[in-house]
Steps between C-alpha positions, in 0.01 A plus 500: 500500500446189738274181406250607745454854353500366143252230585278784654533723192399209298202420729362859457520517139314171492243655732490811290439307156234276651324798611543677184369165326184494717412855392585431141295196507207696636544757219520250228207314643297847499574522117379150431775270521412179659743367805681191381501364873155338547558562907596874456211530253254375732660744784466789253127379436440510876640854541818652359617603853467134622735397193738767601529386862500121417792583234715723737440289798587158341807630303617672825486175674675309210778757444592526865522134533732500181697786647559296821570159320652573185593890466696416162183441340357873561703644221343251234153574640551871472614469150198274406274758648657788323439322191131450595482869571693565168204293322219694691661832402532380121099443536435820665697717243338324216151633602 
């Protein structure tokens, strides 16, 4: 697999993980968990859809910038996001 295709795969994994993180965060908040990021907590208080749009938009711009400037970092970002999702799932399955 070429470097460009591999970078695209990592980019898509990052996007999927971010989308899942937004969904799991909204689920956790609906169950009484407090969002740790004060800016995102404010966005959730305004409107959960506002939170999702802001989170997905900002992440998309940031990860696209990284993909063009330093594509080698994508795999590490994806691995970090997979850990975040594992943490979310550990919470969900403990309910």
